[in-house]
Coordinates of C-alpha atoms in Angstrom, one line a residue:
Chain A
M1 CA -8.0 -9.1 37.7
T2 CA -7.5 -6.2 35.4
A3 CA -10.2 -5.5 32.9
W4 CA -9.4 -6.8 29.5
P5 CA -11.8 -7.9 26.7
G6 CA -12.8 -11.5 27.2
A7 CA -13.0 -14.0 24.4
A8 CA -16.7 -13.4 24.0
S9 CA -16.5 -9.6 23.4
R10 CA -13.4 -9.9 21.2
G11 CA -15.2 -12.6 19.2
A12 CA -18.2 -10.4 18.9
G13 CA -16.1 -7.5 17.7
F14 CA -14.5 -9.8 15.1
A15 CA -17.9 -11.1 14.0
G16 CA -19.0 -7.5 13.5
L17 CA -16.0 -6.8 11.3
L18 CA -16.7 -9.9 9.2
L19 CA -20.3 -8.8 8.7
L20 CA -19.2 -5.3 7.8
L21 CA -16.7 -6.7 5.2
L22 CA -19.3 -9.1 3.9
A23 CA -21.7 -6.1 3.4
G24 CA -18.8 -4.2 1.8
L25 CA -18.3 -7.1 -0.6
V26 CA -22.0 -7.2 -1.6
V27 CA -22.0 -3.4 -2.1
S28 CA -18.8 -3.6 -4.1
I29 CA -20.1 -6.3 -6.4
T30 CA -23.3 -4.3 -7.0
L31 CA -21.6 -1.0 -7.7
A32 CA -18.9 -2.6 -9.8
V33 CA -21.6 -4.2 -12.0
T34 CA -23.3 -0.9 -12.5
I35 CA -20.1 0.9 -13.6
G36 CA -19.3 0.8 -17.3
P37 CA -20.0 2.5 -20.6
V38 CA -23.7 1.5 -20.3
E39 CA -25.1 2.8 -17.0
I40 CA -27.3 0.4 -15.2
S41 CA -28.9 1.1 -11.8
P42 CA -28.2 -1.1 -8.7
L43 CA -31.8 -2.1 -8.5
T44 CA -31.8 -3.3 -12.1
V45 CA -28.7 -5.2 -11.5
W46 CA -30.3 -7.3 -8.7
Q47 CA -33.6 -7.6 -10.5
I48 CA -31.7 -9.1 -13.4
A49 CA -29.7 -11.4 -11.1
F50 CA -32.8 -12.6 -9.4
H51 CA -34.6 -13.0 -12.7
K52 CA -31.8 -15.1 -14.0
T53 CA -31.5 -17.3 -10.9
T54 CA -35.1 -17.6 -9.8
G55 CA -37.2 -16.6 -12.7
L56 CA -38.9 -13.9 -10.6
F57 CA -39.4 -10.3 -11.7
A58 CA -40.8 -9.4 -15.1
A59 CA -38.2 -8.1 -17.5
D60 CA -38.6 -4.3 -17.7
W61 CA -35.1 -3.9 -19.0
S62 CA -33.6 -4.3 -22.4
M63 CA -32.0 -7.5 -23.8
S64 CA -28.7 -5.7 -24.1
Q65 CA -28.8 -4.6 -20.5
E66 CA -29.4 -8.1 -19.4
Q67 CA -26.6 -9.3 -21.7
I68 CA -24.2 -6.8 -20.3
V69 CA -25.1 -7.4 -16.6
W70 CA -25.4 -11.2 -16.7
Q71 CA -23.0 -12.3 -19.4
I72 CA -20.2 -9.8 -19.1
R73 CA -20.1 -7.8 -15.9
F74 CA -21.3 -10.3 -13.3
P75 CA -18.8 -13.0 -14.2
R76 CA -16.0 -10.5 -14.4
V77 CA -16.7 -8.9 -11.0
L78 CA -17.2 -12.2 -9.3
L79 CA -14.0 -13.5 -10.9
A80 CA -12.2 -10.5 -9.6
A81 CA -13.5 -11.2 -6.1
V82 CA -12.5 -14.9 -6.3
V83 CA -9.0 -14.2 -7.7
G84 CA -8.4 -11.4 -5.2
A85 CA -9.5 -13.6 -2.3
G86 CA -7.4 -16.5 -3.6
L87 CA -4.2 -14.5 -4.1
A88 CA -4.6 -12.9 -0.7
V89 CA -5.1 -16.2 1.1
V90 CA -2.1 -17.8 -0.8
G91 CA 0.0 -14.8 0.1
A92 CA -0.8 -15.0 3.8
T93 CA -0.2 -18.8 3.8
L94 CA 3.1 -18.6 1.9
Q95 CA 4.4 -15.8 4.2
A96 CA 3.9 -18.3 7.1
V97 CA 5.4 -21.2 5.1
V98 CA 8.6 -19.4 4.2
R99 CA 8.4 -17.2 7.3
N100 CA 9.2 -14.2 5.2
P101 CA 6.9 -11.1 5.1
L102 CA 8.0 -10.3 1.6
A103 CA 6.8 -13.7 0.1
D104 CA 3.9 -13.7 -2.4
P105 CA 2.2 -16.3 -4.5
F106 CA 4.6 -15.9 -7.3
I107 CA 7.8 -16.2 -5.4
L108 CA 7.8 -20.0 -5.9
G109 CA 7.8 -19.8 -9.7
G110 CA 4.0 -19.8 -10.1
S111 CA 3.8 -16.8 -12.3
S112 CA 6.7 -17.6 -14.7
G113 CA 5.6 -21.2 -15.0
A114 CA 2.1 -20.2 -15.9
S115 CA 3.5 -17.7 -18.5
V116 CA 5.4 -20.5 -20.2
G117 CA 2.2 -22.5 -20.4
A118 CA 0.2 -19.6 -21.7
V119 CA 2.7 -18.5 -24.2
L120 CA 3.0 -22.1 -25.6
V121 CA -0.8 -22.0 -26.3
L122 CA -0.9 -18.5 -27.7
I123 CA 2.2 -18.6 -29.8
A124 CA 2.9 -22.2 -30.6
G125 CA -0.8 -22.8 -31.0
L126 CA -1.2 -25.9 -28.8
H127 CA -4.9 -26.1 -28.5
A128 CA -5.2 -29.6 -27.0
F129 CA -8.0 -28.6 -24.6
G130 CA -10.1 -26.4 -26.9
V131 CA -11.2 -23.1 -25.4
Y132 CA -9.8 -24.1 -22.1
S133 CA -6.3 -24.6 -23.5
L134 CA -4.9 -21.4 -22.1
S135 CA -6.2 -22.0 -18.6
V136 CA -5.1 -25.6 -18.5
A137 CA -1.7 -24.8 -19.9
A138 CA -1.3 -21.9 -17.4
F139 CA -2.4 -24.2 -14.5
L140 CA 0.0 -27.0 -15.6
G141 CA 2.8 -24.4 -16.0
A142 CA 2.3 -22.9 -12.5
T143 CA 2.0 -26.2 -10.7
G144 CA 4.8 -27.7 -12.7
A145 CA 7.1 -24.8 -11.7
F146 CA 5.9 -25.2 -8.2
V147 CA 6.8 -28.9 -8.0
L148 CA 10.2 -28.2 -9.6
V149 CA 10.9 -25.6 -7.0
F150 CA 9.8 -27.9 -4.2
V151 CA 11.9 -30.8 -5.4
L152 CA 15.0 -28.5 -5.8
A153 CA 14.5 -27.2 -2.3
R154 CA 14.4 -30.6 -0.7
G155 CA 17.3 -31.2 1.6
A156 CA 18.6 -34.2 3.5
G157 CA 15.8 -36.4 4.8
G158 CA 13.1 -34.6 2.8
T159 CA 13.1 -31.5 4.9
V160 CA 12.3 -28.2 3.1
S161 CA 13.9 -25.1 4.5
P162 CA 12.3 -21.7 3.9
V163 CA 15.5 -20.2 2.6
R164 CA 16.1 -23.0 0.0
L165 CA 12.5 -22.6 -1.1
I166 CA 12.9 -18.9 -1.8
L167 CA 16.3 -19.4 -3.5
S168 CA 15.1 -22.2 -5.8
G169 CA 11.9 -20.2 -6.5
V170 CA 14.0 -17.3 -7.7
A171 CA 16.2 -19.5 -9.8
V172 CA 13.4 -21.3 -11.5
S173 CA 11.5 -18.1 -12.1
Y174 CA 14.5 -16.6 -13.9
V175 CA 15.0 -19.6 -16.2
L176 CA 11.2 -19.8 -17.0
S177 CA 11.1 -16.1 -17.7
A178 CA 13.9 -16.5 -20.1
V179 CA 12.0 -19.3 -21.9
T180 CA 9.0 -17.0 -22.2
S181 CA 11.1 -14.1 -23.5
F182 CA 12.7 -16.4 -26.0
M183 CA 9.4 -17.6 -27.3
I184 CA 8.1 -14.0 -27.6
F185 CA 11.3 -13.0 -29.3
R186 CA 10.9 -15.8 -31.9
A187 CA 7.2 -15.1 -32.4
E188 CA 6.3 -13.7 -35.9
D189 CA 2.8 -12.5 -35.5
S190 CA 2.6 -9.2 -33.7
N191 CA -1.0 -9.8 -32.7
Q192 CA 0.2 -13.0 -30.9
I193 CA 2.8 -11.0 -29.0
R194 CA 0.2 -8.4 -28.0
S195 CA -2.2 -11.0 -26.6
V196 CA 0.7 -12.8 -24.8
L197 CA 1.8 -9.6 -23.1
F198 CA -1.7 -8.7 -22.2
W199 CA -2.2 -12.1 -20.6
M200 CA 1.1 -11.8 -18.7
L201 CA 0.1 -8.5 -17.2
G202 CA -3.1 -10.0 -15.9
S203 CA -6.6 -9.5 -17.1
L204 CA -10.1 -10.4 -16.0
G205 CA -11.6 -9.5 -19.3
G206 CA -12.1 -13.1 -20.4
A207 CA -14.4 -13.9 -17.5
R208 CA -17.3 -16.3 -18.2
W209 CA -19.6 -18.1 -15.8
E210 CA -17.9 -21.4 -16.8
Y211 CA -14.6 -20.1 -15.6
L212 CA -15.9 -19.3 -12.2
T213 CA -16.8 -22.7 -10.8
V214 CA -13.4 -24.3 -10.4
P215 CA -11.6 -21.3 -8.9
A216 CA -14.6 -20.7 -6.5
V217 CA -14.6 -24.3 -5.3
V218 CA -10.8 -24.4 -4.9
L219 CA -10.9 -21.1 -3.0
L220 CA -13.6 -22.2 -0.6
T221 CA -12.2 -25.6 0.2
G222 CA -8.7 -24.3 0.4
S223 CA -9.6 -21.5 2.7
F224 CA -11.7 -23.8 4.9
Y225 CA -8.7 -26.2 5.2
L226 CA -6.4 -23.4 6.1
V227 CA -8.8 -22.0 8.8
L228 CA -8.9 -25.4 10.3
R229 CA -5.1 -25.4 10.6
A230 CA -4.9 -21.7 11.6
R231 CA -3.3 -22.5 15.0
E232 CA -0.6 -24.4 13.4
L233 CA 0.1 -21.6 10.9
N234 CA 0.4 -19.3 13.8
A235 CA 3.0 -21.6 15.4
L236 CA 4.9 -21.9 12.2
L237 CA 5.1 -18.1 11.8
V238 CA 6.8 -17.8 15.2
G239 CA 9.5 -20.4 14.5
E240 CA 10.3 -23.8 13.2
E241 CA 11.3 -25.4 16.5
S242 CA 8.6 -23.6 18.4
A243 CA 6.1 -25.0 16.1
A244 CA 7.5 -28.5 16.5
T245 CA 7.4 -28.3 20.3
L246 CA 3.8 -27.1 20.1
G247 CA 2.9 -30.3 18.4
V248 CA 3.1 -29.3 14.7
D249 CA 4.6 -31.9 12.4
T250 CA 6.4 -29.1 10.6
S251 CA 7.8 -31.1 7.6
R252 CA 4.5 -32.7 6.8
F253 CA 2.5 -29.6 7.4
R254 CA 4.8 -27.6 5.1
R255 CA 4.4 -30.2 2.3
E256 CA 0.6 -30.0 2.6
L257 CA 0.7 -26.3 2.5
L258 CA 2.9 -26.2 -0.6
V259 CA 0.6 -28.6 -2.4
L260 CA -2.4 -26.5 -1.5
T261 CA -0.9 -23.1 -2.3
G262 CA 0.4 -24.5 -5.6
L263 CA -3.1 -25.6 -6.5
L264 CA -4.6 -22.2 -5.4
T265 CA -2.0 -20.2 -7.3
G266 CA -2.2 -22.4 -10.4
T267 CA -6.0 -22.1 -10.4
M268 CA -6.1 -18.3 -9.9
V269 CA -3.3 -17.6 -12.5
S270 CA -5.0 -19.9 -15.1
V271 CA -8.1 -17.7 -15.1
S272 CA -6.6 -14.3 -14.7
G273 CA -2.9 -14.2 -15.8
S274 CA -0.3 -13.0 -13.4
I275 CA -1.7 -10.3 -11.2
G276 CA 1.1 -9.2 -9.0
F277 CA 1.3 -7.7 -5.5
V278 CA -2.2 -8.6 -4.3
G279 CA -0.9 -11.6 -2.5
L280 CA 1.9 -9.5 -1.0
M281 CA -0.1 -6.5 0.0
M282 CA -3.4 -7.9 1.3
P283 CA -2.0 -10.1 4.1
H284 CA -0.1 -7.1 5.5
V285 CA -3.1 -4.7 5.3
V286 CA -5.1 -7.4 7.0
R287 CA -2.5 -7.9 9.7
L288 CA -2.5 -4.2 10.4
L289 CA -6.3 -4.5 10.9
V290 CA -6.7 -7.6 12.9
G291 CA -3.2 -8.7 14.0
S292 CA -1.3 -11.8 13.0
D293 CA -3.6 -14.6 14.3
H294 CA -4.5 -16.7 11.2
R295 CA -7.9 -17.5 12.7
R296 CA -8.7 -13.8 11.9
V297 CA -6.3 -13.1 9.1
L298 CA -7.6 -15.8 6.7
P299 CA -11.3 -14.9 6.7
V300 CA -10.5 -11.2 6.4
C301 CA -8.1 -11.9 3.6
V302 CA -10.8 -13.6 1.6
L303 CA -13.2 -10.7 2.0
L304 CA -10.8 -7.8 1.7
G305 CA -8.8 -9.4 -1.1
G306 CA -12.0 -9.8 -3.1
I307 CA -13.1 -6.2 -2.5
F308 CA -9.7 -4.9 -3.4
L309 CA -9.4 -6.6 -6.7
I310 CA -13.0 -5.7 -7.7
W311 CA -12.2 -2.1 -7.4
V312 CA -8.8 -2.4 -9.0
D313 CA -10.5 -4.0 -12.0
V314 CA -13.1 -1.2 -12.1
L315 CA -10.2 1.2 -12.2
A316 CA -8.5 -0.8 -14.9
R317 CA -11.5 -0.7 -17.2
T318 CA -12.5 2.9 -16.6
A319 CA -9.3 4.8 -16.2
V320 CA -8.5 5.1 -19.9
A321 CA -11.9 4.0 -21.3
P322 CA -12.7 2.9 -23.9
E323 CA -9.2 1.3 -23.7
E324 CA -8.6 -1.1 -20.9
L325 CA -5.6 -1.3 -18.7
P326 CA -4.2 -4.7 -17.8
V327 CA -5.2 -5.2 -14.1
G328 CA -1.7 -6.4 -13.3
V329 CA -0.4 -3.0 -14.3
V330 CA -2.7 -1.3 -11.8
T331 CA -1.9 -3.7 -8.9
S332 CA 1.8 -3.2 -9.6
L333 CA 1.5 0.6 -9.7
I334 CA -0.1 0.4 -6.2
G335 CA 2.0 -2.6 -5.1
G336 CA 5.5 -1.4 -5.9
P337 CA 5.4 1.6 -3.7
F338 CA 3.7 -0.4 -1.0
F339 CA 6.5 -3.0 -1.1
I340 CA 9.1 -0.2 -0.6
W341 CA 7.1 1.3 2.2
L342 CA 6.9 -2.1 3.9
M343 CA 10.6 -2.7 3.5
R344 CA 11.5 0.7 4.9
R345 CA 9.1 0.4 7.7
K346 CA 10.7 -3.0 8.7
A347 CA 14.2 -1.3 8.5
G348 CA 12.9 1.4 10.8
A349 CA 11.4 -1.1 13.2
A350 CA 14.6 -3.0 13.3
K351 CA 16.5 0.1 14.2
A352 CA 14.1 1.1 16.9
F353 CA 13.8 -2.2 18.6
G354 CA 16.8 -4.2 17.6
G355 CA 19.0 -2.6 20.1
G356 CA 16.9 -3.5 23.1
G357 CA 18.2 -6.4 25.2
Chain B
M1 CA 7.3 -37.7 34.5
K2 CA 10.6 -39.5 34.1
L3 CA 13.0 -38.8 31.3
Q4 CA 15.5 -41.4 30.2
T5 CA 18.1 -41.4 27.4
Q6 CA 19.8 -44.6 26.6
E7 CA 23.0 -44.7 24.5
V8 CA 21.7 -41.7 22.5
S9 CA 24.0 -40.7 19.7
W10 CA 23.5 -38.0 17.0
G11 CA 25.8 -36.5 14.4
V12 CA 26.0 -34.8 11.0
D13 CA 28.1 -35.9 8.0
G14 CA 29.8 -38.6 10.0
H15 CA 30.8 -36.2 12.7
K16 CA 29.5 -37.3 16.0
I17 CA 28.1 -34.5 18.1
V18 CA 26.3 -36.5 20.8
R19 CA 28.0 -39.8 21.9
S20 CA 26.2 -42.6 23.6
I21 CA 24.6 -40.4 26.3
N22 CA 22.8 -42.2 29.2
A23 CA 21.1 -39.6 31.3
E24 CA 17.9 -39.4 33.3
A25 CA 15.7 -37.0 35.1
H26 CA 13.5 -38.4 37.8
P27 CA 10.0 -37.0 38.5
G28 CA 10.1 -33.6 40.0
E29 CA 13.9 -33.2 39.5
L30 CA 15.6 -30.1 38.1
V31 CA 18.6 -31.5 36.2
G32 CA 21.2 -29.2 34.7
L33 CA 23.4 -29.7 31.7
I34 CA 26.7 -27.8 31.7
G35 CA 29.5 -27.7 29.3
P36 CA 31.4 -25.4 26.9
N37 CA 30.0 -24.1 23.6
G38 CA 29.9 -26.8 21.0
S39 CA 29.9 -29.6 23.6
G40 CA 26.7 -31.1 22.3
K41 CA 24.4 -29.8 25.0
S42 CA 21.9 -28.2 22.6
S43 CA 22.0 -31.2 20.3
L44 CA 21.3 -33.5 23.2
L45 CA 18.4 -31.3 24.2
R46 CA 17.0 -31.4 20.6
C47 CA 17.2 -35.1 20.7
V48 CA 15.3 -35.1 24.0
Y49 CA 12.5 -32.8 22.8
R50 CA 12.1 -34.8 19.6
V51 CA 13.3 -32.3 17.0
L52 CA 16.4 -34.3 16.2
R53 CA 16.1 -38.0 15.6
P54 CA 19.0 -39.8 17.3
D55 CA 21.1 -42.0 15.0
A56 CA 21.2 -44.6 17.8
G57 CA 19.7 -45.0 21.2
L58 CA 16.4 -44.3 22.8
V59 CA 14.8 -41.3 24.4
S60 CA 11.8 -42.1 26.6
L61 CA 9.3 -40.4 28.8
D62 CA 7.9 -42.6 31.6
G63 CA 9.2 -45.6 29.6
E64 CA 7.5 -44.5 26.3
D65 CA 9.8 -44.0 23.3
V66 CA 9.3 -40.4 22.1
W67 CA 9.6 -41.4 18.5
R68 CA 6.6 -43.7 18.9
M69 CA 4.6 -40.6 19.7
N70 CA 3.5 -38.1 17.2
A71 CA 4.4 -34.4 17.5
R72 CA 1.1 -33.6 19.2
Q73 CA 1.3 -36.3 21.8
M74 CA 4.8 -35.3 22.5
S75 CA 3.8 -31.6 22.9
R76 CA 1.3 -32.5 25.6
R77 CA 4.0 -34.1 27.7
T78 CA 6.9 -31.8 27.0
A79 CA 7.1 -28.0 26.9
V80 CA 10.3 -26.4 25.6
V81 CA 11.8 -22.9 25.8
V82 CA 14.2 -22.8 22.9
Q83 CA 16.8 -20.3 21.7
E84 CA 14.6 -19.0 18.9
S85 CA 15.4 -17.3 15.7
Q86 CA 13.7 -13.9 15.3
T87 CA 10.3 -13.6 13.8
D88 CA 9.2 -10.6 11.7
F89 CA 5.6 -11.1 12.4
D90 CA 3.6 -9.2 14.9
F91 CA 1.8 -11.1 17.7
T92 CA 0.7 -9.7 21.0
V93 CA 2.3 -11.2 24.1
R94 CA -1.0 -12.8 25.0
E95 CA -1.3 -14.4 21.6
I96 CA 2.2 -15.9 21.9
V97 CA 1.4 -17.3 25.3
A98 CA -2.0 -18.6 24.1
M99 CA -0.1 -20.6 21.5
G100 CA 0.9 -22.8 24.4
R101 CA -2.6 -24.2 24.3
T102 CA -2.2 -25.5 20.7
P103 CA -1.4 -29.1 21.7
H104 CA -4.7 -29.3 23.6
K105 CA -7.1 -27.8 21.0
G106 CA -9.0 -29.6 18.3
L107 CA -9.3 -28.3 14.7
L108 CA -12.3 -26.1 15.1
E109 CA -12.2 -25.7 18.9
R110 CA -12.1 -22.2 20.3
D111 CA -10.2 -21.0 23.3
N112 CA -12.6 -21.4 26.3
E113 CA -12.5 -19.9 29.7
K114 CA -10.2 -22.5 31.0
D115 CA -7.6 -21.7 28.4
E116 CA -7.9 -18.0 29.2
R117 CA -7.4 -18.7 32.9
I118 CA -4.3 -20.8 32.2
V119 CA -2.9 -18.1 29.9
E120 CA -3.7 -15.4 32.4
D121 CA -2.0 -17.4 35.2
A122 CA 1.1 -18.1 33.0
L123 CA 1.3 -14.4 32.2
S124 CA 1.2 -13.3 35.8
R125 CA 3.6 -16.0 37.0
V126 CA 6.4 -14.6 34.9
N127 CA 5.3 -11.1 35.7
V128 CA 4.4 -10.0 32.1
L129 CA 0.7 -9.5 32.6
H130 CA 1.0 -5.7 32.5
F131 CA 2.3 -5.8 28.9
A132 CA 0.1 -8.7 27.7
E133 CA -1.4 -6.6 24.9
R134 CA 1.9 -5.3 23.7
S135 CA 3.6 -6.5 20.5
F136 CA 6.1 -9.3 21.1
L137 CA 8.4 -7.6 18.6
T138 CA 8.9 -4.6 20.7
L139 CA 10.1 -6.5 23.8
S140 CA 13.6 -6.7 25.0
G141 CA 15.5 -10.0 24.9
G142 CA 14.8 -10.7 28.6
E143 CA 11.1 -9.8 28.3
K144 CA 10.8 -12.2 25.3
Q145 CA 12.5 -14.9 27.3
R146 CA 10.0 -14.6 30.1
V147 CA 7.1 -14.6 27.6
L148 CA 8.4 -17.8 26.0
L149 CA 8.6 -19.4 29.5
A150 CA 5.0 -18.3 30.0
R151 CA 4.0 -20.0 26.8
A152 CA 5.7 -23.2 28.0
L153 CA 3.8 -22.9 31.3
A154 CA 0.5 -22.5 29.4
Q155 CA 1.3 -25.8 27.7
K156 CA 0.7 -27.6 31.1
A157 CA 3.2 -30.3 30.3
R158 CA 4.8 -32.5 33.0
F159 CA 8.2 -32.3 31.5
L160 CA 10.1 -29.0 30.8
V161 CA 13.1 -28.5 28.7
L162 CA 15.0 -25.2 28.8
D163 CA 17.9 -24.2 26.6
E164 CA 19.9 -21.4 28.2
P165 CA 16.7 -20.0 29.8
T166 CA 18.6 -17.3 31.7
N167 CA 20.3 -15.8 28.6
H168 CA 19.4 -12.1 28.2
L169 CA 18.0 -11.9 31.7
D170 CA 19.2 -9.6 34.4
V171 CA 20.1 -11.0 37.8
R172 CA 16.7 -10.5 39.3
Y173 CA 14.9 -12.4 36.5
Q174 CA 17.6 -15.1 36.3
L175 CA 16.9 -15.9 39.9
E176 CA 13.1 -15.5 39.6
L177 CA 12.9 -17.7 36.6
L178 CA 14.8 -20.5 38.1
T179 CA 13.0 -20.2 41.4
L180 CA 9.7 -20.4 39.5
V181 CA 10.8 -23.4 37.5
R182 CA 12.1 -25.2 40.7
D183 CA 8.8 -24.5 42.5
L184 CA 6.7 -25.9 39.7
G185 CA 7.9 -29.3 40.8
V186 CA 7.8 -30.4 37.2
T187 CA 10.6 -32.6 35.9
T188 CA 13.0 -30.2 34.2
L189 CA 16.1 -30.6 32.0
A190 CA 17.9 -27.3 31.6
A191 CA 21.1 -26.3 29.8
L192 CA 22.8 -23.6 31.8
H193 CA 25.9 -21.5 31.2
D194 CA 26.2 -20.0 34.7
L195 CA 27.7 -22.6 37.0
N196 CA 26.7 -20.8 40.1
L197 CA 23.0 -20.8 39.0
A198 CA 23.4 -24.5 38.2
A199 CA 24.8 -25.0 41.7
L200 CA 22.0 -23.1 43.4
Y201 CA 19.0 -24.6 41.6
C202 CA 19.9 -28.0 40.2
D203 CA 19.2 -31.3 42.0
R204 CA 21.7 -33.0 39.8
I205 CA 24.1 -31.9 37.0
Y206 CA 25.5 -33.6 33.9
A207 CA 28.7 -32.1 32.7
I208 CA 29.0 -32.6 28.9
G209 CA 32.2 -32.3 27.0
G210 CA 33.0 -33.5 23.5
G211 CA 29.5 -35.0 23.2
E212 CA 30.0 -37.3 26.2
I213 CA 29.1 -37.1 29.9
Q214 CA 32.3 -36.1 31.8
A215 CA 30.7 -36.2 35.2
C216 CA 27.3 -36.4 36.8
G217 CA 25.9 -36.1 40.3
T218 CA 24.9 -33.4 42.8
P219 CA 26.4 -29.9 42.3
E220 CA 28.8 -30.6 45.1
E221 CA 30.0 -33.8 43.4
V222 CA 30.3 -32.3 39.9
L223 CA 31.5 -28.7 40.4
T224 CA 35.1 -29.3 41.3
P225 CA 38.1 -27.2 40.2
T226 CA 39.5 -30.3 38.4
L227 CA 36.3 -30.8 36.4
I228 CA 36.0 -27.1 35.6
R229 CA 39.6 -27.1 34.5
S230 CA 39.1 -30.2 32.2
L231 CA 35.8 -28.9 30.8
Y232 CA 36.5 -25.3 30.2
E233 CA 40.3 -25.0 30.5
V234 CA 39.8 -22.4 33.2
D235 CA 41.1 -22.2 36.7
A236 CA 38.5 -21.9 39.4
E237 CA 38.1 -22.1 43.1
V238 CA 35.1 -23.7 44.6
G239 CA 33.9 -23.2 48.1
L240 CA 30.6 -23.9 49.9
H241 CA 28.8 -20.7 50.4
P242 CA 28.0 -20.1 54.1
K243 CA 24.5 -18.8 53.4
T244 CA 23.2 -21.0 50.5
G245 CA 25.1 -24.1 51.5
K246 CA 25.8 -24.6 47.8
P247 CA 29.0 -24.7 45.8
N248 CA 30.2 -21.3 44.9
V249 CA 32.5 -21.0 41.8
T250 CA 35.0 -18.2 41.5
F251 CA 37.0 -18.1 38.3
V252 CA 40.7 -17.2 38.5
P253 CA 41.8 -16.2 35.0
P254 CA 45.5 -15.7 34.2
G255 CA 46.9 -12.4 35.6
F256 CA 44.6 -12.4 38.6
G257 CA 47.0 -13.7 41.1
A258 CA 46.4 -17.4 40.7
E259 CA 50.1 -17.9 41.3
H260 CA 49.8 -16.7 44.9
N261 CA 47.2 -19.4 45.7
G262 CA 48.3 -21.6 48.5
G263 CA 51.4 -19.4 49.2
P264 CA 52.3 -18.5 52.8
G265 CA 50.0 -15.8 54.2

């Protein structure tokens, strides 16, 4: 038998990679918290964190340092990690569901639906849920658009084809974007318009500890479920009939995945606005690193997606300081060219290999 | 494993594609389906491997209705090599073949040594072991076809369905693939375009035309000039090959001297 790495050594290599990324995440969180107008050392950061969580360590730092680290920067950096991870996981999953490498969390109307909800709150002043109104409205908008797309894509016998999903997603997105534009156009207060636009471009600036719990829980349970079904995701990626003959109940599985990705997208968008391209880019970067097997792709997406968005957010708040860039602007500036590169790479690959037979 | 279809019909929009098909494959038999494009072969196969639900009739394996099984139970009994649409995603050959173990694995279960042995064995049987770590996307059509057969082998099912398995393959691999399938001794139902391959390898053949069985029996019984004429509207001569002892079909299209046939020598 030829020598090839057995499961044990491959597994060990992958465990090593996960540990490395986990360490990278901790380092990224630490450094991201230290960065800002007020400089705070990494040691102080963790002393404050331990002090706040366990009560240990005497406070030899100022109140304002503690405020900045614990009330402002920590929630923001952790929210970036959670949202980045969530968007990456949704992207990887949706690319399998619609079997299209250019799919992302917003292709099924999630972004435009959330915008309608958010704009209603910001402009029409619907504050039914108090301080959570914006998040709740964005969540309802995203999942509502999602359900609409799903219902429109249903064909005979309740089957949902990937192509119909994408087409109805595009159609619904256009209509909802028009609704948003109309409301902005009709808005009278320029401050309102500014805050709407800022929200639509994505921002982690509003992060608070209270906003973290729900996204973190949704992310962890969602990712766990997806890792459990990773083999079936693999089969789905290769082809509809293949998956069916490998024992995957494809219609039912696709419905479950749509509910789950709708929930994940709605949750992430509701706390961060629409941050584009993370869900598109991260899965591809991850596949370049570890291949297409979802048992490896999903955990790496969580870690790498988190690290990526932490640093994008650092860039967003330091690049033109004291002003702050919307984080969605930064991801789009990186993501647009990436998308084009990906598309051209595919075209090249098709040319190189398509002729073989 | 024994396959039986009883009065199986399937259609779309009131248009009947498969009409009351009664067919069976006995344990260990290699049964061929022949027929022109659009005759309903693939649809019948899809009914058999439980992707299309028949409008009427019953498909059973060892007497068990396949629609009373779930997808997973079915996939442990039946492995399929389909005409697959392209994928844009990159898996290695080994990963593709390892997917054949999906029906046998629990939610958090990892691949163990037994799975790896089965995958290794499947890879070597279709002679793709040497490019096991290559990307599936970079393979030629014929190589892909062999890899997909390896995946079906890794499934360790007792019933095998093949839809045009020799498409894209050169002569050597056409023969190797069918020899391999025959030697597996697993009940097999295969749609085949090449009548001479069907004659060489099949124990029995069903000829399908217009969604119905036009003839069935051994290759000698089915592959007659009359049937080929009525099925494909093509003239052919059929003789028994002296070496193989199997029917040998030679097509005689217009302009190739068909009019001289039977003339004085």
